[in-house]
Amino acid sequence: MKHFITATLLMGLATPVFADDITIGFAIAKSGWVEAYDAPAVAAARIRIDEINAAGGLMGKQLKWIEADTKSDQAQSASAGLQMVDDGADMLIVSCDYDFGAPAALAAESAGLNSFFLCAEDIKAGIQGVGPNSFSASILAAVQGATMAEWAVKEREAMTGYVLLDTTIEYNKGICTGYDWMFPKAGGEIVGRDTFLNGDASIASQITRIKSLDKEPDVIMLCSYIPGAASAVRQIRAAGINSTILNGSAVDGSYWLDAAPDLSNFIVPVQGSIYGDDTRPAVNEFRDAFEAATGAGPSSTYAYPGYLLIDLWAKAVERAGTVEASAVTAELEKMSNEPTAFGPRSFSSEIHHQNTAEMQIIEITNGKPAVTGSFTISEPVPLAVLLK
């Protein structure tokens, strides 16, 4: 039976707290466009919390969670983070995207707490943009772009590439940064580049410039997210351009494919397949467990880092013997090829992300996504490239 402590303060009674609980605060989007990315990862995180509790807890204590809605708003993210700190969270979990999770993560950093982005893939979602106690268990956007670059050259013999960058958020820039670094290294040539904004109704001028090339590029690296990515893909194909289109993990999932009917020759890298066909049985088993727990399979690969972050943080807490942030950070930074169901994960005193990882390669053919193999880049993306 739980025992709780009450204390009398000068201004009245404190809210009762359980002495044998460890509290995880979720400052996440429960509404707005970021919810589509946050919700699956939150559900996966809570599955791992339940597993830990069922196995006796963490350091013999039960994990409980509290939450606040950021409403996909940066100002509200800061308020939600402060609320979680005030409500007694021992660590914070914040939104997937750096721009929308950082305000809450900064509140945790100021309070001396660890924070984990649910699935942020920008190098700034960690040491470089928040502080020494902030992490992400996801795979950097630059790794996704580099994976697509090297995979396209080695597996599809792509020699020419066109870069189409959606400049709306930092994630997109990271994908293109990785691609720009790796494609020439792997033997390809970038024959042109252009930009657009996610909310642009038309990319007609960009398409005109692609069609004006002497020869259609072998691949188009589209660095974007839904809905802008879907609109761009539809317009590219409607213009008669048949180049292989590459993107990052943000467009994983079949939920948007009605916007680009019968799409083929579209490739994305993901850290785990949601279709039950991952090359690693443990990932397929978790996918089935997720469906059993929530009533539906994960809508995108972004479910998986939520499970991973709890798993890795809990291991670090057990090894540190405390939830105190600096001690937990020290244990996380010792992790080198730490085994997980989704492959090894590593952190260091310089990078609190994954700058190399095995990726599942998803190809969409006639509107149907499926794993076509797996791929790991030949070398990690250097920090200097990540900071560009």
PDB file of N, CA and C in Angstrom, residues 32-113:
ATOM      1  N   GLY A  32      -3.653  20.251 -32.011  1.00  0.00           N
ATOM      2  CA  GLY A  32      -2.827  20.912 -33.004  1.00  0.00           C
ATOM      3  C   GLY A  32      -2.026  19.920 -33.827  1.00  0.00           C
ATOM      4  N   TRP A  33      -1.265  20.445 -34.808  1.00  0.00           N
ATOM      5  CA  TRP A  33      -0.610  19.560 -35.772  1.00  0.00           C
ATOM      6  C   TRP A  33       0.492  18.699 -35.166  1.00  0.00           C
ATOM      7  N   VAL A  34       1.134  19.157 -34.087  1.00  0.00           N
ATOM      8  CA  VAL A  34       2.219  18.373 -33.485  1.00  0.00           C
ATOM      9  C   VAL A  34       1.678  17.106 -32.815  1.00  0.00           C
ATOM     10  N   GLU A  35       0.394  17.093 -32.462  1.00  0.00           N
ATOM     11  CA  GLU A  35      -0.199  15.916 -31.816  1.00  0.00           C
ATOM     12  C   GLU A  35      -0.001  14.654 -32.654  1.00  0.00           C
ATOM     13  N   ALA A  36      -0.048  14.785 -33.982  1.00  0.00           N
ATOM     14  CA  ALA A  36       0.101  13.616 -34.852  1.00  0.00           C
ATOM     15  C   ALA A  36       1.451  12.932 -34.642  1.00  0.00           C
ATOM     16  N   TYR A  37       2.466  13.699 -34.258  1.00  0.00           N
ATOM     17  CA  TYR A  37       3.789  13.132 -33.999  1.00  0.00           C
ATOM     18  C   TYR A  37       3.947  12.737 -32.531  1.00  0.00           C
ATOM     19  N   ASP A  38       3.392  13.533 -31.626  1.00  0.00           N
ATOM     20  CA  ASP A  38       3.557  13.267 -30.196  1.00  0.00           C
ATOM     21  C   ASP A  38       2.754  12.065 -29.715  1.00  0.00           C
ATOM     22  N   ALA A  39       1.504  11.961 -30.157  1.00  0.00           N
ATOM     23  CA  ALA A  39       0.590  10.968 -29.585  1.00  0.00           C
ATOM     24  C   ALA A  39       1.105   9.532 -29.678  1.00  0.00           C
ATOM     25  N   PRO A  40       1.603   9.072 -30.834  1.00  0.00           N
ATOM     26  CA  PRO A  40       2.097   7.691 -30.884  1.00  0.00           C
ATOM     27  C   PRO A  40       3.280   7.449 -29.952  1.00  0.00           C
ATOM     28  N   ALA A  41       4.187   8.432 -29.866  1.00  0.00           N
ATOM     29  CA  ALA A  41       5.361   8.271 -29.006  1.00  0.00           C
ATOM     30  C   ALA A  41       4.975   8.273 -27.534  1.00  0.00           C
ATOM     31  N   VAL A  42       3.988   9.093 -27.170  1.00  0.00           N
ATOM     32  CA  VAL A  42       3.499   9.104 -25.787  1.00  0.00           C
ATOM     33  C   VAL A  42       2.903   7.747 -25.425  1.00  0.00           C
ATOM     34  N   ALA A  43       2.101   7.198 -26.333  1.00  0.00           N
ATOM     35  CA  ALA A  43       1.500   5.881 -26.078  1.00  0.00           C
ATOM     36  C   ALA A  43       2.571   4.821 -25.885  1.00  0.00           C
ATOM     37  N   ALA A  44       3.624   4.861 -26.706  1.00  0.00           N
ATOM     38  CA  ALA A  44       4.707   3.888 -26.576  1.00  0.00           C
ATOM     39  C   ALA A  44       5.475   4.085 -25.275  1.00  0.00           C
ATOM     40  N   ALA A  45       5.697   5.343 -24.888  1.00  0.00           N
ATOM     41  CA  ALA A  45       6.392   5.618 -23.626  1.00  0.00           C
ATOM     42  C   ALA A  45       5.621   5.033 -22.449  1.00  0.00           C
ATOM     43  N   ARG A  46       4.316   5.165 -22.487  1.00  0.00           N
ATOM     44  CA  ARG A  46       3.497   4.668 -21.369  1.00  0.00           C
ATOM     45  C   ARG A  46       3.448   3.147 -21.339  1.00  0.00           C
ATOM     46  N   ILE A  47       3.620   2.507 -22.480  1.00  0.00           N
ATOM     47  CA  ILE A  47       3.739   1.046 -22.484  1.00  0.00           C
ATOM     48  C   ILE A  47       4.989   0.627 -21.719  1.00  0.00           C
ATOM     49  N   ARG A  48       6.108   1.318 -21.956  1.00  0.00           N
ATOM     50  CA  ARG A  48       7.343   0.978 -21.244  1.00  0.00           C
ATOM     51  C   ARG A  48       7.220   1.315 -19.762  1.00  0.00           C
ATOM     52  N   ILE A  49       6.561   2.399 -19.423  1.00  0.00           N
ATOM     53  CA  ILE A  49       6.317   2.733 -18.015  1.00  0.00           C
ATOM     54  C   ILE A  49       5.537   1.608 -17.341  1.00  0.00           C
ATOM     55  N   ASP A  50       4.488   1.130 -17.995  1.00  0.00           N
ATOM     56  CA  ASP A  50       3.676   0.043 -17.433  1.00  0.00           C
ATOM     57  C   ASP A  50       4.503  -1.227 -17.256  1.00  0.00           C
ATOM     58  N   GLU A  51       5.385  -1.509 -18.231  1.00  0.00           N
ATOM     59  CA  GLU A  51       6.228  -2.701 -18.126  1.00  0.00           C
ATOM     60  C   GLU A  51       7.170  -2.593 -16.925  1.00  0.00           C
ATOM     61  N   ILE A  52       7.755  -1.425 -16.740  1.00  0.00           N
ATOM     62  CA  ILE A  52       8.672  -1.227 -15.612  1.00  0.00           C
ATOM     63  C   ILE A  52       7.931  -1.366 -14.284  1.00  0.00           C
ATOM     64  N   ASN A  53       6.747  -0.768 -14.206  1.00  0.00           N
ATOM     65  CA  ASN A  53       5.956  -0.871 -12.975  1.00  0.00           C
ATOM     66  C   ASN A  53       5.561  -2.309 -12.685  1.00  0.00           C
ATOM     67  N   ALA A  54       5.178  -3.039 -13.728  1.00  0.00           N
ATOM     68  CA  ALA A  54       4.768  -4.441 -13.540  1.00  0.00           C
ATOM     69  C   ALA A  54       5.926  -5.312 -13.079  1.00  0.00           C
ATOM     70  N   ALA A  55       7.150  -4.898 -13.433  1.00  0.00           N
ATOM     71  CA  ALA A  55       8.337  -5.666 -13.050  1.00  0.00           C
ATOM     72  C   ALA A  55       8.904  -5.235 -11.704  1.00  0.00           C
ATOM     73  N   GLY A  56       8.190  -4.353 -10.992  1.00  0.00           N
ATOM     74  CA  GLY A  56       8.630  -3.948  -9.660  1.00  0.00           C
ATOM     75  C   GLY A  56       9.051  -2.504  -9.545  1.00  0.00           C
ATOM     76  N   GLY A  57       9.017  -1.787 -10.671  1.00  0.00           N
ATOM     77  CA  GLY A  57       9.325  -0.369 -10.622  1.00  0.00           C
ATOM     78  C   GLY A  57      10.770  -0.048 -10.914  1.00  0.00           C
ATOM     79  N   LEU A  58      11.133   1.181 -10.661  1.00  0.00           N
ATOM     80  CA  LEU A  58      12.479   1.700 -10.908  1.00  0.00           C
ATOM     81  C   LEU A  58      13.107   2.029  -9.562  1.00  0.00           C
ATOM     82  N   MET A  59      14.214   1.394  -9.239  1.00  0.00           N
ATOM     83  CA  MET A  59      14.836   1.499  -7.908  1.00  0.00           C
ATOM     84  C   MET A  59      13.824   1.146  -6.818  1.00  0.00           C
ATOM     85  N   GLY A  60      12.938   0.211  -7.140  1.00  0.00           N
ATOM     86  CA  GLY A  60      11.920  -0.213  -6.183  1.00  0.00           C
ATOM     87  C   GLY A  60      10.753   0.735  -6.055  1.00  0.00           C
ATOM     88  N   LYS A  61      10.704   1.790  -6.875  1.00  0.00           N
ATOM     89  CA  LYS A  61       9.620   2.771  -6.819  1.00  0.00           C
ATOM     90  C   LYS A  61       8.768   2.674  -8.084  1.00  0.00           C
ATOM     91  N   GLN A  62       7.503   2.982  -7.941  1.00  0.00           N
ATOM     92  CA  GLN A  62       6.610   2.995  -9.094  1.00  0.00           C
ATOM     93  C   GLN A  62       6.776   4.304  -9.879  1.00  0.00           C
ATOM     94  N   LEU A  63       6.615   4.198 -11.190  1.00  0.00           N
ATOM     95  CA  LEU A  63       6.609   5.373 -12.051  1.00  0.00           C
ATOM     96  C   LEU A  63       5.176   5.856 -12.218  1.00  0.00           C
ATOM     97  N   LYS A  64       4.968   7.158 -12.040  1.00  0.00           N
ATOM     98  CA  LYS A  64       3.674   7.733 -12.371  1.00  0.00           C
ATOM     99  C   LYS A  64       3.913   8.879 -13.338  1.00  0.00           C
ATOM    100  N   TRP A  65       2.881   9.262 -14.067  1.00  0.00           N
ATOM    101  CA  TRP A  65       3.054  10.349 -15.024  1.00  0.00           C
ATOM    102  C   TRP A  65       1.958  11.389 -14.858  1.00  0.00           C
ATOM    103  N   ILE A  66       2.350  12.613 -15.182  1.00  0.00           N
ATOM    104  CA  ILE A  66       1.432  13.737 -15.217  1.00  0.00           C
ATOM    105  C   ILE A  66       1.623  14.406 -16.572  1.00  0.00           C
ATOM    106  N   GLU A  67       0.701  15.242 -16.988  1.00  0.00           N
ATOM    107  CA  GLU A  67       0.817  15.809 -18.327  1.00  0.00           C
ATOM    108  C   GLU A  67       0.221  17.206 -18.403  1.00  0.00           C
ATOM    109  N   ALA A  68       0.680  17.948 -19.412  1.00  0.00           N
ATOM    110  CA  ALA A  68       0.123  19.259 -19.745  1.00  0.00           C
ATOM    111  C   ALA A  68       0.160  19.408 -21.259  1.00  0.00           C
ATOM    112  N   ASP A  69      -0.873  20.024 -21.815  1.00  0.00           N
ATOM    113  CA  ASP A  69      -1.031  20.163 -23.255  1.00  0.00           C
ATOM    114  C   ASP A  69      -0.335  21.428 -23.755  1.00  0.00           C
ATOM    115  N   THR A  70       0.594  21.275 -24.698  1.00  0.00           N
ATOM    116  CA  THR A  70       1.250  22.436 -25.302  1.00  0.00           C
ATOM    117  C   THR A  70       0.407  23.059 -26.418  1.00  0.00           C
ATOM    118  N   LYS A  71      -0.597  22.331 -26.875  1.00  0.00           N
ATOM    119  CA  LYS A  71      -1.510  22.806 -27.932  1.00  0.00           C
ATOM    120  C   LYS A  71      -0.761  23.173 -29.216  1.00  0.00           C
ATOM    121  N   SER A  72       0.387  22.523 -29.448  1.00  0.00           N
ATOM    122  CA  SER A  72       1.205  22.787 -30.645  1.00  0.00           C
ATOM    123  C   SER A  72       1.569  24.265 -30.750  1.00  0.00           C
ATOM    124  N   ASP A  73       1.835  24.866 -29.605  1.00  0.00           N
ATOM    125  CA  ASP A  73       2.141  26.294 -29.538  1.00  0.00           C
ATOM    126  C   ASP A  73       3.412  26.476 -28.715  1.00  0.00           C
ATOM    127  N   GLN A  74       4.352  27.256 -29.240  1.00  0.00           N
ATOM    128  CA  GLN A  74       5.631  27.401 -28.557  1.00  0.00           C
ATOM    129  C   GLN A  74       5.511  28.107 -27.212  1.00  0.00           C
ATOM    130  N   ALA A  75       4.689  29.127 -27.141  1.00  0.00           N
ATOM    131  CA  ALA A  75       4.498  29.813 -25.862  1.00  0.00           C
ATOM    132  C   ALA A  75       3.841  28.890 -24.846  1.00  0.00           C
ATOM    133  N   GLN A  76       2.876  28.099 -25.318  1.00  0.00           N
ATOM    134  CA  GLN A  76       2.193  27.163 -24.424  1.00  0.00           C
ATOM    135  C   GLN A  76       3.128  26.038 -23.995  1.00  0.00           C
ATOM    136  N   SER A  77       4.101  25.711 -24.848  1.00  0.00           N
ATOM    137  CA  SER A  77       5.106  24.703 -24.489  1.00  0.00           C
ATOM    138  C   SER A  77       5.890  25.143 -23.265  1.00  0.00           C
ATOM    139  N   ALA A  78       6.291  26.410 -23.237  1.00  0.00           N
ATOM    140  CA  ALA A  78       7.013  26.926 -22.069  1.00  0.00           C
ATOM    141  C   ALA A  78       6.154  26.841 -20.816  1.00  0.00           C
ATOM    142  N   SER A  79       4.876  27.213 -20.938  1.00  0.00           N
ATOM    143  CA  SER A  79       3.965  27.160 -19.787  1.00  0.00           C
ATOM    144  C   SER A  79       3.769  25.731 -19.310  1.00  0.00           C
ATOM    145  N   ALA A  80       3.619  24.808 -20.260  1.00  0.00           N
ATOM    146  CA  ALA A  80       3.423  23.403 -19.900  1.00  0.00           C
ATOM    147  C   ALA A  80       4.649  22.851 -19.185  1.00  0.00           C
ATOM    148  N   GLY A  81       5.841  23.231 -19.663  1.00  0.00           N
ATOM    149  CA  GLY A  81       7.058  22.781 -18.999  1.00  0.00           C
ATOM    150  C   GLY A  81       7.153  23.292 -17.573  1.00  0.00           C
ATOM    151  N   LEU A  82       6.856  24.563 -17.380  1.00  0.00           N
ATOM    152  CA  LEU A  82       6.879  25.136 -16.032  1.00  0.00           C
ATOM    153  C   LEU A  82       5.846  24.471 -15.130  1.00  0.00           C
ATOM    154  N   GLN A  83       4.689  24.157 -15.707  1.00  0.00           N
ATOM    155  CA  GLN A  83       3.643  23.490 -14.914  1.00  0.00           C
ATOM    156  C   GLN A  83       4.116  22.118 -14.438  1.00  0.00           C
ATOM    157  N   MET A  84       4.773  21.366 -15.331  1.00  0.00           N
ATOM    158  CA  MET A  84       5.256  20.033 -14.954  1.00  0.00           C
ATOM    159  C   MET A  84       6.327  20.122 -13.863  1.00  0.00           C
ATOM    160  N   VAL A  85       7.196  21.116 -13.974  1.00  0.00           N
ATOM    161  CA  VAL A  85       8.203  21.327 -12.921  1.00  0.00           C
ATOM    162  C   VAL A  85       7.527  21.657 -11.603  1.00  0.00           C
ATOM    163  N   ASP A  86       6.562  22.585 -11.629  1.00  0.00           N
ATOM    164  CA  ASP A  86       5.857  22.994 -10.410  1.00  0.00           C
ATOM    165  C   ASP A  86       5.064  21.842  -9.801  1.00  0.00           C
ATOM    166  N   ASP A  87       4.588  20.918 -10.665  1.00  0.00           N
ATOM    167  CA  ASP A  87       3.782  19.793 -10.170  1.00  0.00           C
ATOM    168  C   ASP A  87       4.632  18.638  -9.657  1.00  0.00           C
ATOM    169  N   GLY A  88       5.950  18.810  -9.666  1.00  0.00           N
ATOM    170  CA  GLY A  88       6.823  17.824  -9.021  1.00  0.00           C
ATOM    171  C   GLY A  88       7.416  16.776  -9.914  1.00  0.00           C
ATOM    172  N   ALA A  89       7.479  17.008 -11.228  1.00  0.00           N
ATOM    173  CA  ALA A  89       8.072  16.019 -12.122  1.00  0.00           C
ATOM    174  C   ALA A  89       9.555  15.824 -11.802  1.00  0.00           C
ATOM    175  N   ASP A  90      10.011  14.574 -11.888  1.00  0.00           N
ATOM    176  CA  ASP A  90      11.425  14.256 -11.699  1.00  0.00           C
ATOM    177  C   ASP A  90      12.199  14.311 -13.007  1.00  0.00           C
ATOM    178  N   MET A  91      11.499  14.218 -14.126  1.00  0.00           N
ATOM    179  CA  MET A  91      12.080  14.424 -15.450  1.00  0.00           C
ATOM    180  C   MET A  91      10.953  14.812 -16.378  1.00  0.00           C
ATOM    181  N   LEU A  92      11.292  15.460 -17.508  1.00  0.00           N
ATOM    182  CA  LEU A  92      10.273  15.909 -18.451  1.00  0.00           C
ATOM    183  C   LEU A  92      10.447  15.231 -19.799  1.00  0.00           C
ATOM    184  N   ILE A  93       9.315  14.898 -20.407  1.00  0.00           N
ATOM    185  CA  ILE A  93       9.258  14.437 -21.789  1.00  0.00           C
ATOM    186  C   ILE A  93       8.536  15.519 -22.573  1.00  0.00           C
ATOM    187  N   VAL A  94       9.155  15.960 -23.675  1.00  0.00           N
ATOM    188  CA  VAL A  94       8.626  17.104 -24.416  1.00  0.00           C
ATOM    189  C   VAL A  94       8.372  16.725 -25.871  1.00  0.00           C
ATOM    190  N   SER A  95       7.753  17.633 -26.608  1.00  0.00           N
ATOM    191  CA  SER A  95       7.281  17.347 -27.958  1.00  0.00           C
ATOM    192  C   SER A  95       8.371  16.873 -28.908  1.00  0.00           C
ATOM    193  N   CYS A  96       7.912  16.169 -29.946  1.00  0.00           N
ATOM    194  CA  CYS A  96       8.819  15.610 -30.948  1.00  0.00           C
ATOM    195  C   CYS A  96       9.684  16.669 -31.616  1.00  0.00           C
ATOM    196  N   ASP A  97       9.081  17.719 -32.099  1.00  0.00           N
ATOM    197  CA  ASP A  97       9.808  18.713 -32.874  1.00  0.00           C
ATOM    198  C   ASP A  97      10.606  19.638 -31.960  1.00  0.00           C
ATOM    199  N   TYR A  98      11.838  19.968 -32.376  1.00  0.00           N
ATOM    200  CA  TYR A  98      12.679  20.845 -31.552  1.00  0.00           C
ATOM    201  C   TYR A  98      12.019  22.189 -31.292  1.00  0.00           C
ATOM    202  N   ASP A  99      11.498  22.822 -32.337  1.00  0.00           N
ATOM    203  CA  ASP A  99      10.943  24.162 -32.188  1.00  0.00           C
ATOM    204  C   ASP A  99       9.821  24.214 -31.159  1.00  0.00           C
ATOM    205  N   PHE A 100       9.030  23.133 -31.089  1.00  0.00           N
ATOM    206  CA  PHE A 100       7.861  23.120 -30.207  1.00  0.00           C
ATOM    207  C   PHE A 100       8.123  22.428 -28.875  1.00  0.00           C
ATOM    208  N   GLY A 101       9.199  21.646 -28.791  1.00  0.00           N
ATOM    209  CA  GLY A 101       9.543  21.004 -27.527  1.00  0.00           C
ATOM    210  C   GLY A 101      10.555  21.763 -26.704  1.00  0.00           C
ATOM    211  N   ALA A 102      11.367  22.598 -27.373  1.00  0.00           N
ATOM    212  CA  ALA A 102      12.469  23.276 -26.684  1.00  0.00           C
ATOM    213  C   ALA A 102      12.020  24.176 -25.534  1.00  0.00           C
ATOM    214  N   PRO A 103      10.935  24.955 -25.674  1.00  0.00           N
ATOM    215  CA  PRO A 103      10.556  25.805 -24.539  1.00  0.00           C
ATOM    216  C   PRO A 103      10.298  25.007 -23.258  1.00  0.00           C
ATOM    217  N   ALA A 104       9.646  23.850 -23.385  1.00  0.00           N
ATOM    218  CA  ALA A 104       9.408  23.007 -22.208  1.00  0.00           C
ATOM    219  C   ALA A 104      10.704  22.393 -21.707  1.00  0.00           C
ATOM    220  N   ALA A 105      11.562  21.968 -22.632  1.00  0.00           N
ATOM    221  CA  ALA A 105      12.844  21.379 -22.243  1.00  0.00           C
ATOM    222  C   ALA A 105      13.717  22.400 -21.514  1.00  0.00           C
ATOM    223  N   LEU A 106      13.662  23.650 -21.940  1.00  0.00           N
ATOM    224  CA  LEU A 106      14.431  24.702 -21.261  1.00  0.00           C
ATOM    225  C   LEU A 106      13.935  24.920 -19.837  1.00  0.00           C
ATOM    226  N   ALA A 107      12.628  24.743 -19.614  1.00  0.00           N
ATOM    227  CA  ALA A 107      12.098  24.833 -18.250  1.00  0.00           C
ATOM    228  C   ALA A 107      12.673  23.730 -17.378  1.00  0.00           C
ATOM    229  N   ALA A 108      12.799  22.525 -17.946  1.00  0.00           N
ATOM    230  CA  ALA A 108      13.400  21.414 -17.208  1.00  0.00           C
ATOM    231  C   ALA A 108      14.866  21.690 -16.915  1.00  0.00           C
ATOM    232  N   GLU A 109      15.582  22.193 -17.920  1.00  0.00           N
ATOM    233  CA  GLU A 109      17.010  22.478 -17.746  1.00  0.00           C
ATOM    234  C   GLU A 109      17.216  23.515 -16.645  1.00  0.00           C
ATOM    235  N   SER A 110      16.391  24.545 -16.625  1.00  0.00           N
ATOM    236  CA  SER A 110      16.510  25.590 -15.606  1.00  0.00           C
ATOM    237  C   SER A 110      16.243  25.053 -14.209  1.00  0.00           C
ATOM    238  N   ALA A 111      15.399  24.015 -14.139  1.00  0.00           N
ATOM    239  CA  ALA A 111      15.060  23.424 -12.843  1.00  0.00           C
ATOM    240  C   ALA A 111      16.022  22.311 -12.448  1.00  0.00           C
ATOM    241  N   GLY A 112      17.024  22.045 -13.287  1.00  0.00           N
ATOM    242  CA  GLY A 112      17.989  21.002 -12.975  1.00  0.00           C
ATOM    243  C   GLY A 112      17.468  19.605 -13.200  1.00  0.00           C
ATOM    244  N   LEU A 113      16.575  19.437 -14.181  1.00  0.00           N
ATOM    245  CA  LEU A 113      15.984  18.136 -14.481  1.00  0.00           C
ATOM    246  C   LEU A 113      16.424  17.643 -15.856  1.00  0.00           C
TER     247      LEU A 113
END
